[in-house]
mmCIF file of C-alpha atoms in Angstrom:
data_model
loop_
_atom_site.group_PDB
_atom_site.id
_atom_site.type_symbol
_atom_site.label_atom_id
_atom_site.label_comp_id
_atom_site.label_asym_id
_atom_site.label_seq_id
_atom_site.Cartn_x
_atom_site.Cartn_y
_atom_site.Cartn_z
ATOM 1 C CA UNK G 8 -7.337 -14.178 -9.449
ATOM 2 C CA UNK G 9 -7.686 -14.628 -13.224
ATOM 3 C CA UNK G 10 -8.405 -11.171 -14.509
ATOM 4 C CA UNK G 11 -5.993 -8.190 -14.226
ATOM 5 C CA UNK G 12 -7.240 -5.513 -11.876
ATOM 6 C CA UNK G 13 -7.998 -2.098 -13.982
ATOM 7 C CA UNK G 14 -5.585 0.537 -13.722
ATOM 8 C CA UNK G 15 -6.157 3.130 -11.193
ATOM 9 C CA UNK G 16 -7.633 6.303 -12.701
ATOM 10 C CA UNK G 17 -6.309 9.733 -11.591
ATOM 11 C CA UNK G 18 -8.776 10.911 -9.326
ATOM 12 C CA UNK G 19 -8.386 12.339 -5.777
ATOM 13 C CA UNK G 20 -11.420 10.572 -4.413
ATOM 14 C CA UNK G 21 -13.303 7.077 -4.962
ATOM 15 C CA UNK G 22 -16.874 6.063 -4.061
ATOM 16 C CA UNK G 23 -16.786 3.002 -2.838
ATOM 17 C CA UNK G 24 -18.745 1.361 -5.856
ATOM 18 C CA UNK G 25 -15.563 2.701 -7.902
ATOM 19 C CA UNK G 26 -12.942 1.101 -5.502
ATOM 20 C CA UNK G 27 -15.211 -2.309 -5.232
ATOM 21 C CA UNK G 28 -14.765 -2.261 -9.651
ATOM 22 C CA UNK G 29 -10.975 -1.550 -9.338
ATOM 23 C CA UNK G 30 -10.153 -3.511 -6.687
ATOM 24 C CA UNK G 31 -12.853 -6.955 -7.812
ATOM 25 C CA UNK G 32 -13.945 -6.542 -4.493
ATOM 26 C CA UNK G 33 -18.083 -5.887 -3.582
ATOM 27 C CA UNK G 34 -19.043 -3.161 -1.505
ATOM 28 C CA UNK G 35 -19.690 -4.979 1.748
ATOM 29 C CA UNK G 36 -16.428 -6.767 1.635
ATOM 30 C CA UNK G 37 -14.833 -3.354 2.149
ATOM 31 C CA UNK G 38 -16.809 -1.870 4.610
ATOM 32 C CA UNK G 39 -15.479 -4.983 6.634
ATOM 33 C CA UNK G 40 -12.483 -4.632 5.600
ATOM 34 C CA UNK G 41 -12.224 -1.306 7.124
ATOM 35 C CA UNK G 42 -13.135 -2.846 10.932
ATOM 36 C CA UNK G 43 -10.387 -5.280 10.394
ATOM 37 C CA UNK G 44 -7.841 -3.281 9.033
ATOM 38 C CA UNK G 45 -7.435 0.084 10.907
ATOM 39 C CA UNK G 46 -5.078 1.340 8.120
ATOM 40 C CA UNK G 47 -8.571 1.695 6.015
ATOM 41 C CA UNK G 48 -9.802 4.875 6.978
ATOM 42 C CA UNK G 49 -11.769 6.308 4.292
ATOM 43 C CA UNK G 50 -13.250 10.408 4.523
ATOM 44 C CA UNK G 51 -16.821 9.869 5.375
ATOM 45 C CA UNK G 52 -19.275 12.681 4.172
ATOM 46 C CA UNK G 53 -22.858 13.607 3.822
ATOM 47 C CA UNK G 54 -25.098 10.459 4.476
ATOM 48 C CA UNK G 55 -22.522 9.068 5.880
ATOM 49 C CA UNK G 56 -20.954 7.990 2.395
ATOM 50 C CA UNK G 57 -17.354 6.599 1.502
ATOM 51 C CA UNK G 58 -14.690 8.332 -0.381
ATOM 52 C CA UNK G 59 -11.943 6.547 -0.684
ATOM 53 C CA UNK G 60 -7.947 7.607 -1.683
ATOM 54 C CA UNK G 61 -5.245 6.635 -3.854
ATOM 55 C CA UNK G 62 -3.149 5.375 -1.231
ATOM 56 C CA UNK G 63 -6.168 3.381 -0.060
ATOM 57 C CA UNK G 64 -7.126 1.466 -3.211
ATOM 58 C CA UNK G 65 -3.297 0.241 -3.405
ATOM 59 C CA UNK G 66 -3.966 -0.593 0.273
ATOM 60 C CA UNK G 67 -7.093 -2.914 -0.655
ATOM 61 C CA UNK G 68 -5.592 -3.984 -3.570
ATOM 62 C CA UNK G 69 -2.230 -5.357 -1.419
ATOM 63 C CA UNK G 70 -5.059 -6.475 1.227
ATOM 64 C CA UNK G 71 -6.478 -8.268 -1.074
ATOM 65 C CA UNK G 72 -4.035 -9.803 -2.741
ATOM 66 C CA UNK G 73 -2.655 -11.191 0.507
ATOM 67 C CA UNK G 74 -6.037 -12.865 1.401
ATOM 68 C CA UNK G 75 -7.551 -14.261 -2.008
ATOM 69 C CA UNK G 76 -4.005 -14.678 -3.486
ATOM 70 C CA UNK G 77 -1.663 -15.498 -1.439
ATOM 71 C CA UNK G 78 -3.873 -17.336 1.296
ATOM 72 C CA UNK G 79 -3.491 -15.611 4.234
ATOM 73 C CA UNK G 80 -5.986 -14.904 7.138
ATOM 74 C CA UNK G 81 -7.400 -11.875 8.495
ATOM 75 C CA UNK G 82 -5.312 -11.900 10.908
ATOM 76 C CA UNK G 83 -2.195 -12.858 9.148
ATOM 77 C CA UNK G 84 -2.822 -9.801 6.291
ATOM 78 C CA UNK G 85 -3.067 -7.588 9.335
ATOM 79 C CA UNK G 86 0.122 -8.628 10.727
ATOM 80 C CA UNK G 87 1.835 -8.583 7.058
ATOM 81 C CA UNK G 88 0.628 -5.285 6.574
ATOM 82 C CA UNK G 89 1.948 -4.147 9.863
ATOM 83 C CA UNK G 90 5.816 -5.664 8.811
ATOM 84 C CA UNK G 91 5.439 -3.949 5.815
ATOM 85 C CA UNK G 92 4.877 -0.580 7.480
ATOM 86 C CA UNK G 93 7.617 -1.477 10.512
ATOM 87 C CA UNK G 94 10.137 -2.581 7.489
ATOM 88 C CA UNK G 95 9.381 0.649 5.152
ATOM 89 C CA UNK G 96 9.815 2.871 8.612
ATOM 90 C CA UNK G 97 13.436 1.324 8.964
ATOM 91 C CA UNK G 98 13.710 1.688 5.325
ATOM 92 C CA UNK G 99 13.689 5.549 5.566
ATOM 93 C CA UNK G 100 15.440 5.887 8.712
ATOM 94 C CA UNK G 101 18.436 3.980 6.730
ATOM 95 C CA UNK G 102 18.317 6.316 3.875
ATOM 96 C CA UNK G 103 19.901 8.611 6.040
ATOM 97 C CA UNK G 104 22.934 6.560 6.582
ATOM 98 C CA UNK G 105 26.176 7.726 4.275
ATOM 99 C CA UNK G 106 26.479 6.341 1.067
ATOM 100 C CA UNK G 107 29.702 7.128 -0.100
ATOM 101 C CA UNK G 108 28.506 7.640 -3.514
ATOM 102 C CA UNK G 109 28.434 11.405 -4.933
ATOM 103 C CA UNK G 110 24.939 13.335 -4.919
ATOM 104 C CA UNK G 111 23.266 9.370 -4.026
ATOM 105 C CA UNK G 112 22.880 9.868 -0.277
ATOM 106 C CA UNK G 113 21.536 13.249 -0.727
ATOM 107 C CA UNK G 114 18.900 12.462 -3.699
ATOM 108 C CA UNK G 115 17.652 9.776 -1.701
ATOM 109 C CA UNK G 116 17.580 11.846 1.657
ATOM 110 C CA UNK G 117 15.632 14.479 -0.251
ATOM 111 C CA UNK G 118 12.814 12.017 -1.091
ATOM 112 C CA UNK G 119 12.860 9.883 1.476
ATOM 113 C CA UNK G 120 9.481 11.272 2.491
ATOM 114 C CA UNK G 121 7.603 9.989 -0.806
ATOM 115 C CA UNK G 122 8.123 6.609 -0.399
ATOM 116 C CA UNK G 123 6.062 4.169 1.693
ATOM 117 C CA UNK G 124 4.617 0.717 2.093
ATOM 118 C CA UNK G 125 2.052 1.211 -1.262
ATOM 119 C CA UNK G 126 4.851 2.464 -3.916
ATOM 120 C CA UNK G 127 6.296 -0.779 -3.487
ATOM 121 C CA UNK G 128 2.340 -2.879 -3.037
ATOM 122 C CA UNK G 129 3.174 -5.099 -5.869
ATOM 123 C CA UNK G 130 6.405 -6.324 -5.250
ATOM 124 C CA UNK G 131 6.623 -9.746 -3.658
ATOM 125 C CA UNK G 132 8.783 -9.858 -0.010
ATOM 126 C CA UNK G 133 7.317 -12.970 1.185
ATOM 127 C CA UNK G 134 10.021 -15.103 -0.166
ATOM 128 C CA UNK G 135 13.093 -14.822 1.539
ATOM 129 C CA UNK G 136 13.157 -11.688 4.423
ATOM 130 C CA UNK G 137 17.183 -11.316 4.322
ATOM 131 C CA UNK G 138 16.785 -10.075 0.927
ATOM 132 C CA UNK G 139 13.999 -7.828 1.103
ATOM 133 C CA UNK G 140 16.473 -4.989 3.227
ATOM 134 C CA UNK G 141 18.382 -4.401 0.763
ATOM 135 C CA UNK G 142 15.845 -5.302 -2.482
ATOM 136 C CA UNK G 143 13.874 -2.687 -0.719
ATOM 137 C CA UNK G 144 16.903 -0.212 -0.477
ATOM 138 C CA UNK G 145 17.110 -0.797 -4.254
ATOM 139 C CA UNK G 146 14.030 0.073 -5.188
ATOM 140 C CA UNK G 147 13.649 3.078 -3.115
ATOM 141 C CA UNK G 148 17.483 4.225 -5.144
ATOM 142 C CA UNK G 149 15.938 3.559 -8.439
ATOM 143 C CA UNK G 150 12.522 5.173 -7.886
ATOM 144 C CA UNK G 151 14.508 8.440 -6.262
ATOM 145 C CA UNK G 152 16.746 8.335 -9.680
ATOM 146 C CA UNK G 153 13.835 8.380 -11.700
ATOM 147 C CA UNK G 154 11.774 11.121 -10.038
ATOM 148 C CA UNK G 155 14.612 13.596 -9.905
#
């Protein structure tokens, strides 16, 4: 759309007024968005109200850029979403492979567990899928380097 999306404050919870402002999506679009998407799961309290996390606002945010961006359907962000999670999954179990670098192989087995689908929400994969292995791979090296 034509506006950057605020930056994400850090907070452990988000009403669902707050995630509707961060995300430029309203209120009712989400709640729908959650019986389409069974990733959205947000902790439902007293009254029955929405509190959203983190991980879930970067999940909106990549939901809705796939749908009001990038054009797809329902369906189709559901089944991105899903390749994303499938490719991350292989992603880690790769990590464990050898490297045959010094300390590399290690560092990244150590944090393989941090990483998943939303660190990497706003990089574009759609373009060509025999690069996004190993761009993925790269990224997941160079985020481990810098968090050590």
């Amino acid at each position: 759309m034509d506006s950057p999306l605020p930056s994400i404050p850090a907070k452990r919870y988000f009403t669902i007024g707050e995630v509707g402002e961060l995300c430029g999506v309203k209120p009712h679009v989400l709640r729908y968005w959650e019986q389409e998407f069974t990733q959205l799961r947000p902790v439902k309290r007293r009254g029955n109200r929405r509190y959203y996390q983190h991980h879930e606002v970067l999940m909106i945010r990549r939901i809705r850029d796939l749908l009001y961006d990038q054009g797809f359907t329902i369906s189709g962000a559901r089944n991105r979403l899903q390749e994303l999670v499938h490719g991350d999954r292989s992603l880690n179990r790769g990590l464990n492979e050898p490297s045959g670098l010094d300390g590399e192989s290690t560092a990244l087995n150590e944090h393989a567990g941090e990483f998943s689908v939303f660190a990497l929400a706003d990089v574009d994969f759609s373009s060509d899928n025999s690069h996004d292995t190993s761009l993925q791979k790269e990224l997941v090296a160079i985020r481990a380097l810098l968090t050590i």
